[in-house]
Each structure stands twice: as C-alpha cells, then as structure tokens.
Short mmCIF file of C-alpha atoms in Angstrom, two decimals:
data_model
loop_
_atom_site.label_atom_id
_atom_site.label_comp_id
_atom_site.label_asym_id
_atom_site.label_seq_id
_atom_site.Cartn_x
_atom_site.Cartn_y
_atom_site.Cartn_z
CA MET A 196 107.65 150.63 -4.00
CA LYS A 197 104.88 151.89 -1.75
CA ILE A 198 103.37 154.79 -3.67
CA ALA A 199 100.85 157.47 -2.72
CA ILE A 200 98.78 159.13 -5.44
CA ILE A 201 96.81 162.30 -4.76
CA GLY A 202 93.70 162.68 -6.91
CA ALA A 203 91.35 160.22 -8.64
CA GLY A 204 90.64 161.89 -11.96
CA PHE A 205 91.93 160.68 -15.32
CA ALA A 206 95.57 161.12 -14.25
CA GLY A 207 95.20 159.57 -10.80
CA LEU A 208 93.27 156.55 -12.01
CA THR A 209 95.51 155.68 -14.95
CA THR A 210 98.61 156.23 -12.79
CA ALA A 211 97.21 153.92 -10.12
CA ARG A 212 96.30 151.28 -12.66
CA HIS A 213 99.67 151.18 -14.41
CA LEU A 214 101.90 151.53 -11.35
CA ARG A 215 99.89 148.75 -9.68
CA ASP A 216 100.27 146.60 -12.79
CA PHE A 217 104.04 147.07 -12.67
CA GLY A 218 104.12 145.65 -9.15
CA HIS A 219 103.94 148.71 -6.93
CA ASP A 220 101.84 149.01 -3.78
CA VAL A 221 99.51 151.92 -4.57
CA THR A 222 97.18 154.05 -2.46
CA VAL A 223 95.04 156.82 -3.98
CA PHE A 224 93.75 159.70 -1.88
CA GLU A 225 90.68 161.56 -3.20
CA LYS A 226 89.18 164.49 -1.31
CA VAL A 227 85.58 164.08 -2.54
CA HIS A 228 83.15 161.18 -2.39
CA ASP A 229 83.57 159.90 -5.96
CA VAL A 230 86.14 159.47 -8.70
CA GLY A 231 86.38 161.81 -11.67
CA GLY A 232 88.49 164.82 -10.76
CA VAL A 233 87.13 167.66 -12.90
CA TRP A 234 84.29 165.29 -13.82
CA SER A 235 83.28 164.52 -10.23
CA THR A 236 79.57 164.94 -9.52
CA THR A 237 80.58 167.59 -6.98
CA ARG A 238 81.42 170.02 -9.79
CA LEU A 239 79.22 169.22 -12.79
CA TYR A 240 77.73 172.62 -13.56
CA PRO A 241 74.66 172.92 -15.84
CA GLY A 242 75.51 172.28 -19.48
CA VAL A 243 78.99 170.83 -18.97
CA SER A 244 80.22 168.46 -21.68
CA THR A 245 83.49 167.44 -23.28
CA GLN A 246 85.33 169.50 -25.87
CA ASN A 247 86.45 166.29 -27.60
CA GLY A 248 84.37 163.63 -29.22
CA LYS A 249 84.15 160.35 -27.33
CA ASP A 250 86.49 158.62 -29.80
CA THR A 251 89.40 160.93 -28.93
CA TYR A 252 88.66 161.60 -25.23
CA CYS A 253 89.28 158.23 -23.61
CA LEU A 254 91.97 155.93 -22.29
CA SER A 255 93.69 153.64 -24.76
CA ASP A 256 92.17 150.27 -23.86
CA PHE A 257 88.83 151.43 -22.49
CA PRO A 258 86.71 153.18 -25.13
CA MET A 259 83.68 155.19 -24.15
CA PRO A 260 80.34 153.35 -24.51
CA LYS A 261 78.94 153.22 -28.03
CA HIS A 262 75.60 154.63 -26.88
CA TYR A 263 77.23 157.86 -25.64
CA PRO A 264 76.66 160.91 -27.88
CA GLU A 265 79.63 162.28 -29.80
CA TRP A 266 80.27 164.91 -27.12
CA PRO A 267 79.47 163.19 -23.80
CA SER A 268 77.98 165.10 -20.89
CA GLY A 269 79.86 165.57 -17.67
CA GLN A 270 77.69 162.97 -15.98
CA GLN A 271 78.57 160.45 -18.68
CA VAL A 272 82.31 161.09 -18.33
CA GLN A 273 82.07 160.57 -14.57
CA ALA A 274 80.21 157.30 -15.14
CA TYR A 275 82.91 156.26 -17.63
CA LEU A 276 85.69 156.89 -15.09
CA ASN A 277 83.77 155.06 -12.40
CA ALA A 278 83.42 152.11 -14.79
CA TYR A 279 87.16 152.27 -15.55
CA ALA A 280 87.92 152.02 -11.83
CA ASP A 281 85.62 149.00 -11.56
CA GLN A 282 86.92 147.33 -14.73
CA PHE A 283 90.55 147.41 -13.61
CA GLY A 284 89.99 146.74 -9.92
CA LEU A 285 91.07 150.15 -8.68
CA LYS A 286 88.32 150.78 -6.11
CA PRO A 287 90.14 148.92 -3.28
CA LEU A 288 93.14 151.22 -3.82
CA ILE A 289 91.14 154.46 -3.50
CA ARG A 290 90.32 156.25 -0.26
CA LEU A 291 87.40 158.52 -1.06
CA SER A 292 86.42 161.57 1.00
CA THR A 293 89.99 161.60 2.30
CA PRO A 294 91.78 164.89 1.57
CA VAL A 295 95.54 165.08 2.00
CA THR A 296 96.37 167.93 4.35
CA HIS A 297 100.17 167.61 4.35
CA ALA A 298 102.90 165.66 2.58
CA ALA A 299 106.41 165.98 3.96
CA GLN A 300 109.64 164.40 2.75
CA GLY A 301 112.17 163.11 5.23
CA PRO A 302 115.97 163.10 4.90
CA ASP A 303 115.82 159.54 3.55
CA GLY A 304 113.60 160.68 0.67
CA ARG A 305 110.48 158.89 1.94
CA TRP A 306 107.18 160.72 2.33
CA THR A 307 104.87 161.10 5.30
CA VAL A 308 101.36 161.76 4.04
CA THR A 309 98.85 163.22 6.49
CA PHE A 310 95.20 162.86 5.58
CA GLN A 311 91.74 163.32 7.04
CA PRO A 312 89.59 160.19 6.88
CA PRO A 313 85.79 160.55 6.55
CA GLU A 314 85.49 159.67 10.20
CA GLY A 315 87.91 160.07 13.06
CA GLU A 316 91.05 162.10 13.51
CA ALA A 317 93.77 162.94 11.01
CA SER A 318 96.22 160.13 10.31
CA SER A 319 99.65 159.79 8.73
CA GLU A 320 101.26 157.06 6.67
CA GLY A 321 104.71 156.56 5.15
CA PHE A 322 105.38 156.07 1.43
CA ASP A 323 108.46 155.56 -0.75
CA PHE A 324 107.20 157.71 -3.62
CA LEU A 325 104.57 160.41 -4.14
CA THR A 326 102.70 161.16 -7.37
CA ILE A 327 100.61 164.33 -7.42
CA CYS A 328 97.58 164.07 -9.71
CA ASN A 329 95.31 166.73 -8.21
CA GLY A 330 95.43 168.53 -11.54
CA ILE A 331 95.57 172.13 -12.67
CA PHE A 332 91.80 172.64 -12.35
CA SER A 333 91.33 171.83 -8.66
CA ALA A 334 91.39 175.24 -6.92
CA PRO A 335 88.81 177.74 -8.24
CA ALA A 336 90.02 181.31 -8.78
CA ILE A 337 87.42 183.94 -7.85
CA PRO A 338 88.26 187.65 -8.14
CA ASP A 339 88.16 189.75 -4.97
CA PHE A 340 85.47 192.25 -5.97
CA PRO A 341 84.89 195.40 -3.91
CA GLY A 342 81.49 195.12 -2.27
CA ALA A 343 81.43 191.32 -2.35
CA ALA A 344 80.72 190.95 1.39
CA GLU A 345 77.79 193.38 1.26
CA PHE A 346 76.52 191.71 -1.93
CA ARG A 347 76.47 188.31 -0.25
CA ALA A 348 74.97 189.69 2.95
CA ALA A 349 72.10 191.08 0.88
CA GLY A 350 71.32 187.63 -0.50
CA GLY A 351 73.51 187.72 -3.60
CA THR A 352 75.42 184.66 -4.81
CA LEU A 353 79.07 184.91 -5.86
CA CYS A 354 80.73 181.64 -6.85
CA HIS A 355 82.90 179.82 -9.37
CA SER A 356 81.34 178.12 -12.39
CA SER A 357 82.32 174.71 -11.00
CA GLU A 358 80.35 175.43 -7.82
CA PHE A 359 76.96 176.40 -9.27
CA LEU A 360 75.32 173.02 -9.75
CA ASP A 361 71.59 173.65 -9.45
CA ALA A 362 69.88 175.36 -12.38
CA ASP A 363 66.71 175.88 -10.36
CA ALA A 364 68.63 178.16 -8.02
CA ALA A 365 68.82 180.66 -10.89
CA ARG A 366 65.08 180.71 -11.53
CA GLY A 367 63.79 184.25 -11.83
CA LYS A 368 67.20 185.71 -10.96
CA HIS A 369 69.41 188.15 -12.82
CA VAL A 370 72.55 186.14 -13.64
CA VAL A 371 75.94 187.57 -14.60
CA VAL A 372 78.61 185.18 -15.88
CA ILE A 373 82.21 186.40 -15.93
CA GLY A 374 84.50 185.10 -18.65
CA TYR A 375 84.25 183.90 -22.21
CA GLY A 376 85.81 180.46 -22.05
CA LYS A 377 83.92 177.21 -22.51
CA SER A 378 82.72 176.92 -18.91
CA SER A 379 81.35 180.48 -18.91
CA CYS A 380 79.41 179.97 -22.13
CA ASP A 381 78.24 176.52 -21.02
CA VAL A 382 76.83 177.98 -17.80
CA ALA A 383 75.17 180.88 -19.63
CA VAL A 384 73.36 178.49 -21.97
CA GLY A 385 72.59 176.04 -19.17
CA LEU A 386 70.88 178.68 -17.02
CA VAL A 387 69.31 180.99 -19.59
CA ASP A 388 65.90 179.29 -19.51
CA ALA A 389 65.64 179.68 -15.75
CA ALA A 390 67.15 183.16 -15.37
CA ALA A 391 65.29 186.45 -15.56
CA SER A 392 68.25 187.84 -17.48
CA MET A 393 71.63 186.51 -18.59
CA THR A 394 74.70 188.67 -19.12
CA VAL A 395 78.20 187.51 -20.04
CA VAL A 396 80.96 189.94 -19.05
CA ALA A 397 84.19 189.35 -20.97
CA ARG A 398 87.47 191.16 -20.42
CA GLU A 399 88.54 189.90 -23.83
CA LEU A 400 86.73 187.97 -26.53
CA ILE A 401 88.62 184.92 -27.77
CA TRP A 402 88.22 182.96 -30.99
CA LYS A 403 85.99 179.94 -30.67
CA MET A 404 85.83 176.87 -32.85
CA PRO A 405 82.46 175.46 -33.94
CA LYS A 406 82.06 171.74 -33.42
CA LYS A 407 81.29 171.54 -37.13
CA LEU A 408 82.82 174.06 -39.50
CA ALA A 409 80.19 175.42 -41.90
CA GLY A 410 77.85 172.97 -40.19
CA VAL A 411 79.52 170.08 -42.00
CA LEU A 412 83.20 169.42 -41.20
CA ASN A 413 83.84 168.11 -37.68
CA TYR A 414 86.51 170.26 -36.06
CA LYS A 415 88.45 167.16 -35.06
CA TYR A 416 89.64 166.84 -38.66
CA LEU A 417 91.24 170.28 -38.30
CA PHE A 418 92.60 170.42 -34.75
CA LEU A 419 92.82 166.85 -33.45
CA THR A 420 95.32 165.79 -36.10
CA ARG A 421 99.05 166.22 -36.38
CA MET A 422 98.42 168.58 -39.29
CA GLY A 423 96.30 170.72 -36.99
CA GLU A 424 99.15 170.91 -34.48
CA GLY A 425 101.62 171.55 -37.28
CA LEU A 426 99.83 174.74 -38.30
CA PHE A 427 101.24 176.37 -35.17
CA PRO A 428 105.02 176.63 -34.65
CA TYR A 429 106.40 174.34 -31.94
CA ILE A 430 109.52 175.12 -29.95
CA HIS A 431 111.47 172.82 -32.29
CA LEU A 432 110.50 172.49 -35.94
CA LYS A 433 111.26 169.31 -37.84
CA GLY A 434 109.99 167.37 -40.80
CA PHE A 435 106.98 168.78 -42.61
CA GLU A 436 106.53 171.45 -39.94
CA LYS A 437 109.68 173.16 -41.23
CA PHE A 438 107.98 173.49 -44.59
CA LEU A 439 104.73 174.82 -43.08
CA HIS A 440 106.59 177.58 -41.29
CA GLY A 441 109.13 178.18 -44.02
CA ALA A 442 108.56 177.94 -47.75
CA GLY A 443 105.01 176.70 -47.20
CA LYS A 444 103.95 179.45 -44.82
CA PRO A 445 101.71 181.19 -47.41
CA VAL A 446 99.77 177.92 -47.76
CA ARG A 447 99.50 177.59 -44.00
CA ASN A 448 98.38 181.22 -43.60
CA SER A 449 95.77 180.75 -46.32
CA MET A 450 94.36 177.70 -44.51
CA LEU A 451 94.00 179.59 -41.22
CA GLY A 452 92.57 182.62 -43.02
CA SER A 453 89.93 180.48 -44.70
CA VAL A 454 88.91 178.95 -41.38
CA GLN A 455 88.67 182.44 -39.85
CA SER A 456 86.45 183.65 -42.69
CA VAL A 457 84.08 180.67 -42.41
CA ILE A 458 83.79 180.97 -38.62
CA THR A 459 83.14 184.72 -38.75
CA LYS A 460 80.28 184.19 -41.19
CA GLN A 461 78.92 181.02 -39.60
CA LEU A 462 78.66 182.51 -36.11
CA LYS A 463 77.58 185.99 -37.33
CA LEU A 464 80.38 187.49 -35.28
CA LYS A 465 80.32 190.90 -36.97
CA LYS A 466 76.55 191.25 -36.66
CA LEU A 467 76.65 190.27 -32.98
CA ASN A 468 79.62 192.55 -32.20
CA ALA A 469 81.43 189.39 -31.09
CA LEU A 470 84.39 189.45 -33.47
CA PRO A 471 87.60 188.96 -31.44
CA ARG A 472 90.55 191.27 -31.94
CA GLY A 473 93.45 189.82 -33.89
CA SER A 474 93.57 186.90 -36.27
CA PHE A 475 92.25 183.38 -35.78
CA GLU A 476 95.82 182.23 -35.18
CA ARG A 477 95.48 183.63 -31.63
CA ILE A 478 93.13 180.75 -30.81
CA ALA A 479 96.25 178.70 -30.04
CA ARG A 480 97.86 181.14 -27.61
CA SER A 481 95.98 179.59 -24.71
CA THR A 482 93.20 177.02 -24.29
CA VAL A 483 91.27 176.41 -27.50
CA SER A 484 87.58 176.88 -26.79
CA LEU A 485 84.72 175.22 -28.65
CA VAL A 486 81.44 176.99 -29.30
CA THR A 487 78.78 175.99 -26.77
CA ASP A 488 75.74 174.63 -28.60
CA GLY A 489 73.16 177.39 -29.03
CA PHE A 490 75.25 180.18 -27.50
CA PHE A 491 75.44 182.55 -30.46
CA GLY A 492 71.84 181.83 -31.43
CA LEU A 493 70.77 183.00 -27.96
CA VAL A 494 72.92 186.10 -28.32
CA ASP A 495 71.26 186.78 -31.68
CA GLN A 496 67.83 186.43 -30.05
CA GLY A 497 68.77 188.88 -27.31
CA ARG A 498 68.43 186.27 -24.57
CA ILE A 499 72.14 186.43 -23.72
CA ALA A 500 73.84 189.82 -23.60
CA ILE A 501 77.61 190.10 -24.08
CA LYS A 502 79.43 192.99 -22.41
CA ARG A 503 82.78 192.86 -24.16
CA ASP A 504 86.16 194.40 -23.35
CA THR A 505 85.23 195.19 -19.78
CA ALA A 506 85.10 193.72 -16.29
CA ILE A 507 83.24 194.12 -13.02
CA ALA A 508 84.58 197.05 -11.01
CA GLN A 509 82.30 196.62 -8.00
CA LEU A 510 79.28 194.75 -6.66
CA LEU A 511 76.54 197.02 -5.36
CA VAL A 512 73.40 196.85 -3.25
CA GLU A 513 71.00 199.76 -3.76
CA GLY A 514 67.48 199.94 -2.39
CA GLY A 515 67.52 196.23 -1.66
CA ARG A 516 68.47 195.40 -5.26
CA ARG A 517 71.79 193.93 -6.36
CA PHE A 518 73.93 195.18 -9.25
CA ALA A 519 77.31 194.75 -10.91
CA LEU A 520 79.06 197.99 -11.83
CA LEU A 521 81.23 197.53 -14.92
CA LYS A 522 84.45 199.39 -15.59
CA THR A 523 82.67 201.10 -18.49
CA GLY A 524 80.38 202.71 -15.91
CA GLU A 525 77.37 200.60 -16.90
CA LYS A 526 75.34 199.11 -14.04
CA ILE A 527 73.56 195.81 -14.65
CA PRO A 528 71.19 193.77 -12.43
CA ALA A 529 73.03 190.93 -10.71
CA ASP A 530 71.49 188.51 -8.21
CA ILE A 531 73.95 185.74 -9.08
CA VAL A 532 77.53 186.30 -10.24
CA ILE A 533 79.22 183.16 -11.60
CA CYS A 534 82.95 183.34 -12.26
CA GLY A 535 84.37 181.33 -15.14
CA THR A 536 87.68 182.90 -14.23
CA GLY A 537 89.97 179.91 -14.24
CA TRP A 538 91.91 178.07 -11.61
CA ARG A 539 94.85 178.41 -9.28
CA GLN A 540 97.60 175.87 -9.94
CA GLU A 541 98.81 174.97 -6.47
CA VAL A 542 99.94 172.17 -4.18
CA PRO A 543 99.00 173.52 -0.73
CA PHE A 544 99.78 170.28 1.09
CA LEU A 545 103.53 170.58 0.39
CA ASP A 546 105.87 172.55 2.65
CA PRO A 547 106.53 176.12 1.41
CA ALA A 548 110.26 175.43 1.05
CA LEU A 549 109.56 172.46 -1.20
CA GLN A 550 106.97 174.38 -3.20
CA ALA A 551 109.59 177.02 -3.88
CA ARG A 552 111.91 174.34 -5.30
CA LEU A 553 109.20 173.30 -7.76
CA LEU A 554 108.78 176.79 -9.22
CA ASP A 555 110.89 179.21 -11.23
CA ASP A 556 111.36 182.86 -10.28
CA ARG A 557 108.06 183.76 -12.01
CA GLY A 558 106.00 181.15 -10.18
CA ASN A 559 105.80 178.64 -13.06
CA PHE A 560 106.02 174.91 -12.41
CA ARG A 561 109.51 173.80 -13.37
CA LEU A 562 108.70 170.22 -14.35
CA TYR A 563 110.77 168.24 -16.83
CA ARG A 564 108.38 166.79 -19.43
CA CYS A 565 105.54 168.31 -17.32
CA ILE A 566 106.15 165.43 -14.87
CA LEU A 567 109.45 165.50 -13.01
CA PRO A 568 110.59 168.19 -10.56
CA THR A 569 114.32 168.20 -11.21
CA GLY A 570 116.39 167.71 -8.08
CA VAL A 571 113.53 166.47 -5.87
CA ARG A 572 113.71 162.77 -5.11
CA ASN A 573 110.79 160.34 -5.21
CA LEU A 574 108.25 162.84 -6.50
CA ALA A 575 106.37 163.10 -9.78
CA PHE A 576 103.38 164.96 -11.17
CA ASN A 577 100.88 163.65 -13.70
CA GLY A 578 98.06 165.52 -15.38
CA TYR A 579 99.83 168.84 -14.86
CA ASN A 580 99.27 169.82 -18.45
CA SER A 581 96.26 171.13 -20.31
CA SER A 582 95.96 168.95 -23.40
CA PHE A 583 93.56 168.21 -26.25
CA PHE A 584 94.07 164.55 -25.36
CA SER A 585 94.12 164.77 -21.57
CA PRO A 586 93.31 161.08 -20.93
CA LEU A 587 95.94 159.83 -23.39
CA SER A 588 98.51 162.34 -22.17
CA ALA A 589 97.91 161.23 -18.57
CA GLU A 590 98.19 157.57 -19.54
CA MET A 591 101.49 158.10 -21.35
CA GLY A 592 102.66 160.11 -18.33
CA ALA A 593 101.80 157.19 -16.05
CA LEU A 594 103.79 154.81 -18.22
CA TRP A 595 106.72 157.27 -18.29
CA ILE A 596 106.72 157.25 -14.48
CA ALA A 597 106.54 153.45 -14.47
CA ALA A 598 109.48 153.30 -16.87
CA LEU A 599 111.45 155.70 -14.68
CA LEU A 600 110.82 153.63 -11.54
CA GLY A 601 111.57 150.43 -13.44
CA GLY A 602 114.94 151.64 -14.66
CA ALA A 603 113.83 151.68 -18.31
CA LEU A 604 114.33 155.41 -18.71
CA THR A 605 117.63 157.20 -18.99
CA LEU A 606 117.31 160.84 -18.00
CA PRO A 607 119.69 163.57 -19.12
CA SER A 608 121.72 165.37 -16.49
CA GLU A 609 119.90 167.66 -14.07
CA SER A 610 121.40 170.70 -15.76
CA ALA A 611 120.16 169.47 -19.14
CA GLN A 612 116.69 168.81 -17.69
CA LEU A 613 116.55 172.34 -16.32
CA ASP A 614 117.77 173.80 -19.59
CA VAL A 615 115.03 171.99 -21.57
CA THR A 616 112.38 173.00 -19.02
CA ASP A 617 113.40 176.66 -18.81
CA ARG A 618 113.66 176.97 -22.58
CA ARG A 619 110.11 175.61 -22.86
CA LEU A 620 108.83 178.05 -20.24
CA ARG A 621 110.38 181.04 -22.02
CA TRP A 622 108.85 179.88 -25.30
CA MET A 623 105.45 179.40 -23.65
CA GLU A 624 105.59 182.86 -22.13
CA ALA A 625 106.14 184.43 -25.54
CA ARG A 626 103.69 182.20 -27.42
CA THR A 627 100.74 182.62 -25.05
CA GLU A 628 101.22 186.27 -24.07
CA GLY A 629 101.63 185.02 -20.50
CA LYS A 630 98.47 182.86 -20.51
CA HIS A 631 100.04 179.45 -19.92
CA ALA A 632 98.65 178.53 -16.47
CA ARG A 633 102.00 178.64 -14.71
CA GLY A 634 103.68 176.54 -17.37
CA THR A 635 101.05 173.81 -17.59
CA ASN A 636 99.21 174.70 -20.81
CA ILE A 637 100.53 172.67 -23.75
CA ILE A 638 97.58 173.19 -26.13
CA PRO A 639 97.68 172.94 -29.12
CA PHE A 640 100.84 170.81 -28.92
CA SER A 641 99.33 167.78 -27.20
CA MET A 642 100.83 165.14 -29.48
CA HIS A 643 104.24 166.79 -29.45
CA GLN A 644 104.32 166.32 -25.68
CA ILE A 645 103.20 162.68 -25.97
CA ASP A 646 105.86 162.08 -28.63
CA GLU A 647 108.54 163.35 -26.24
CA LEU A 648 107.42 160.89 -23.56
CA LEU A 649 107.44 158.02 -26.06
CA GLU A 650 110.88 158.99 -27.34
CA ASP A 651 112.22 159.02 -23.77
CA MET A 652 110.86 155.50 -23.28
CA GLY A 653 112.22 154.33 -26.62
CA LEU A 654 108.72 153.26 -27.65
CA GLY A 655 107.50 154.40 -31.05
CA ILE A 656 104.10 154.17 -32.70
CA GLY A 657 105.32 153.44 -36.21
CA ALA A 658 105.72 155.61 -39.27
CA MET A 659 102.41 154.53 -40.81
CA GLN A 660 100.37 155.45 -37.73
CA ARG A 661 102.14 158.79 -37.50
CA PHE A 662 101.40 159.44 -41.17
CA MET A 663 97.73 158.59 -40.70
CA GLU A 664 97.52 160.95 -37.74
CA TRP A 665 98.62 163.82 -39.96
CA GLN A 666 95.39 163.39 -41.86
CA MET A 667 92.94 161.82 -39.39
CA PRO A 668 92.10 162.44 -35.71
CA VAL A 669 94.33 160.72 -33.18
CA LYS A 670 92.73 157.54 -31.80
CA PRO A 671 93.84 156.68 -28.25
CA GLY A 672 93.18 152.98 -28.93
CA ASN A 673 96.21 152.90 -31.20
CA TYR A 674 98.40 153.64 -28.16
CA ALA A 675 97.37 150.58 -26.11
CA ARG A 676 100.49 148.88 -27.49
CA VAL A 677 102.72 151.23 -25.47
CA ALA A 678 101.83 149.62 -22.13
CA LYS A 679 102.22 146.15 -23.63
CA SER A 680 105.67 147.00 -25.01
CA LEU A 681 106.80 148.45 -21.69
CA HIS A 682 105.60 145.34 -19.87
CA ARG A 683 107.56 143.11 -22.23
CA ARG A 684 110.65 145.14 -21.46
CA LEU A 685 110.27 145.45 -17.68
CA ASP A 686 108.84 142.00 -17.04
CA LYS A 687 111.88 140.27 -18.55
CA PRO A 688 114.17 138.57 -16.01
CA GLN A 689 117.09 140.86 -15.27
CA PRO A 690 120.68 139.60 -15.39
CA ALA A 691 122.29 138.91 -12.04
CA LEU A 692 124.23 141.77 -10.53
CA GLY A 693 127.84 141.75 -11.64
CA LYS A 694 127.30 139.43 -14.60
CA PRO A 695 127.19 140.68 -18.18
CA ALA A 696 123.85 140.54 -19.98
CA MET A 697 123.57 137.88 -22.67
CA ALA A 698 123.67 139.12 -26.25
#
C-alpha cells in the first residue's frame, strides 16, 4: 500500500521503518526542519531531559549510545532519533519542513493529503492509508489570561514551556512559571541562574518521584517494572494483581506508604510547604512526574518560590512594570510568564465531520487499543498514548498496524471494539479524576497496553521474561524478537486463493 505518515518523532519513525520493511510505500510528512517530534531542536527548552534512563527509553534494536548519561538530555535524544533515521535508511522517506494542512478521505477510502512544501505552492498527493503520528504533545495549550495583550504590548513575554528556548532571554528578568509538572520544574531550574527572580505558580501540587529513592534506589526498580504497574489497579485484574488488590492489599498499601514517607522526608516537603494533598497513590492518576535535579534544593535556598493552590487571575502593567495578579490577591513581578500547562490533543488537518467520528460525546479519542478509530477505513494512529515506555509502545503499535495491514490480525466486531474502548474511557475518567488527556494517558499501565497489542498479534514474550520484568526494569531490547516473529509469519508464501492451506 501507499501510506502517508504524519509526524517524525518516535512513533512516526518506527512506523515508517516497520511499514517500509513489510513492503509498503511510505512517505513521512514532518512540519519542522528536523526529526524528533517532542525532541526536535525547535522545542528543547532549557533543562529538558528524559524521565526514563537510557536503557528503558529506546527502540528495541537500537540502544542509546553507551556514552550517554543515565538520563539523556533533549539534545541527545534528538541526536539518537536522527541516528536511527540514518541507520535504517529513513531519511529518503521523510519530507521535512512540510506541514500537512488537510487530509481528506474519498468515497473509495483513499486519502488526499495536502501539504505545504518548503518552497512553492501547496500540493496534494493520493495515498491508500493514513497513519497519524503527530502525537499528543504537538499543540501547546496556553491559558487566555485577562490583560495578556497589554502585557505583551508592554514588552512582557507569555509563551509555552516548549517555546522558550533561550536561557539568556531570561537574564535579569522576573520569571513566573505556571504549572508543577516536569516541564515547569525543568524550566524553573534551567532559568534560575539567569533570572532576577523565579516563581512557580501551581494550581495543585502533585507527588513527584525522586530519581533515586533515599538517594540510593533508582526509581526504575519501583515504577518501571511489572510489579510497579501492579501496585495500581488495572481495568482488569488477573494473576498476582488480584492478590495485590485483594488479600494482599495491606502489603501493597504498606509498600506505597513507605515510599510516601521516604519521599516526604527526602525532599523536605513539610518544611518547604510542598506536601501534596492526598496520599502518594495519587501519583498514578495522571502523568507520573520525576523530581527535577536541584529543584527542591533551590526552593530550600529561597531561589525558587512556590505559590501553591492558586493560579494567575490577571496580567498587569503598572507604572511601566509588569506583574501577575494571583487569585489569592497577591501580586508578583512578572516580565516573563512561561506556561507548563499541557497540550491540546487535536488533529486540525482532518475534516470536522471526520474528527467528530473519532471522538466520544465528551471529546475523548475513541481509539481501539489507542490506535484504531472504529468504523473509519484506512486510518490509524500511533503514539496517541502517554506511556512510561513511549518508544517501545510506539514500536509495538507500528507492528500491530503492520500485522493488521498484512492480514495477521483478527479484530473483534466493531461493536465489541467500541465496547472495549468505551469501557476503558469510563475507567480512565474515574481513575484520573478527569486528567487523562482526552483518553490518551495510559500511565502507569504502559506494559498492560503493550501486552494487549502482543496478545492481538499472537506474539508472546515468554513466561520467564515476564517473570523477570516483575522484578527488574523492562528492557526494550528483549522485544526485538517481536518484529522478527511477525516477519516470519507475514513473509511466508501464502496459499493460492481457493486452495486449502497445507497442514
């Protein structure tokens, strides 16, 4: 098939590689000048790094370089993805600086993709199949603050965390960072040396996980294992998870309570008035956030101020000076306001009628296995899930799509697909208190989602590997066999039409 892929991040690149390897004619459209997606050089804000160690945040047959630190910088991840594209010959398939402006499906199910080349007028091209890999972190969400226009007119800067790339631009300025997630804290630490003052405004404090618990135990041994996932109840409980949330629940609760106690003491959360409301278990209701190196030390030193349980009510200009007025009534100096306020999950290049078919009545993406829009032909998504193991999840998603196109995947009926999808969305709504990014946040159940894809493909990883992953961090390299197994299945000569297959 002739296939268009939108986006050249982890999902787009691994989808291009595997669909090409299974014989499809692939074209990748990327709106910026380089590969990387969220790791593109166009959005590497000061201090950005991975939340995973390099041994768990990679594609299965392309480990990160040995000389990389345990938590690679954003620049290193971008270089890794660029090297992946070179290693597997993907560059000729990718059209950089070529945003897709429209993708329309005809009555025959084929797609007409309209795009803007770097030079010249907009063009269109036909494709048999479309895979959307622009991701759930591609459209910055910035609040509409009263007074924003006047603030900007007076020389103030208001932008998203992904858009503030030059630390020198903050030199001598009063900086206010909105949000308490990883990007917000990364930016605060990255700019604190240049800024005249640094304030973090947080509507709600969330629990954060140190990279090393008590300064010793790497967090990957707690959260990047199947045991770590099993501490939180999945939509379906089976095996040892039934014990953890049944007769063994006191043991499970004690484990989480111990972690909470250690983190509270280690980070001095009570002293710093930074203790989140609720128990540590709430860390799993949305995206799990790691502690940014040095953040709480800077708070302790008074170099970063946290304004908790509040938000900006208005941006002000008084006497030529710029301020942020908080909902508590406090007014703080603000020359630069940086919003770590998340992303809009959207596909603006699709027709509104088609977009409506992709969503439920609450605006959540209604995707079977986070990939397939039930009832829409020749369309798939990949990377539309927030995962601890985003590269591995995207790679397994790419293989799932390849299996589907190759006839090696038997889907349930459309009604059964919708039932599974809607049941998951209702569960996510309750589990995350509504913070599930329109149905795309699967943390902390990353391996559960990968297991479902493997089960659909009839490709297992073996009982011993599964057992080891209960105790040790998941290693993407152990999943390289999945592509090989699928190739053995799909590359076999098929029996002639109308003749029975040989036993």
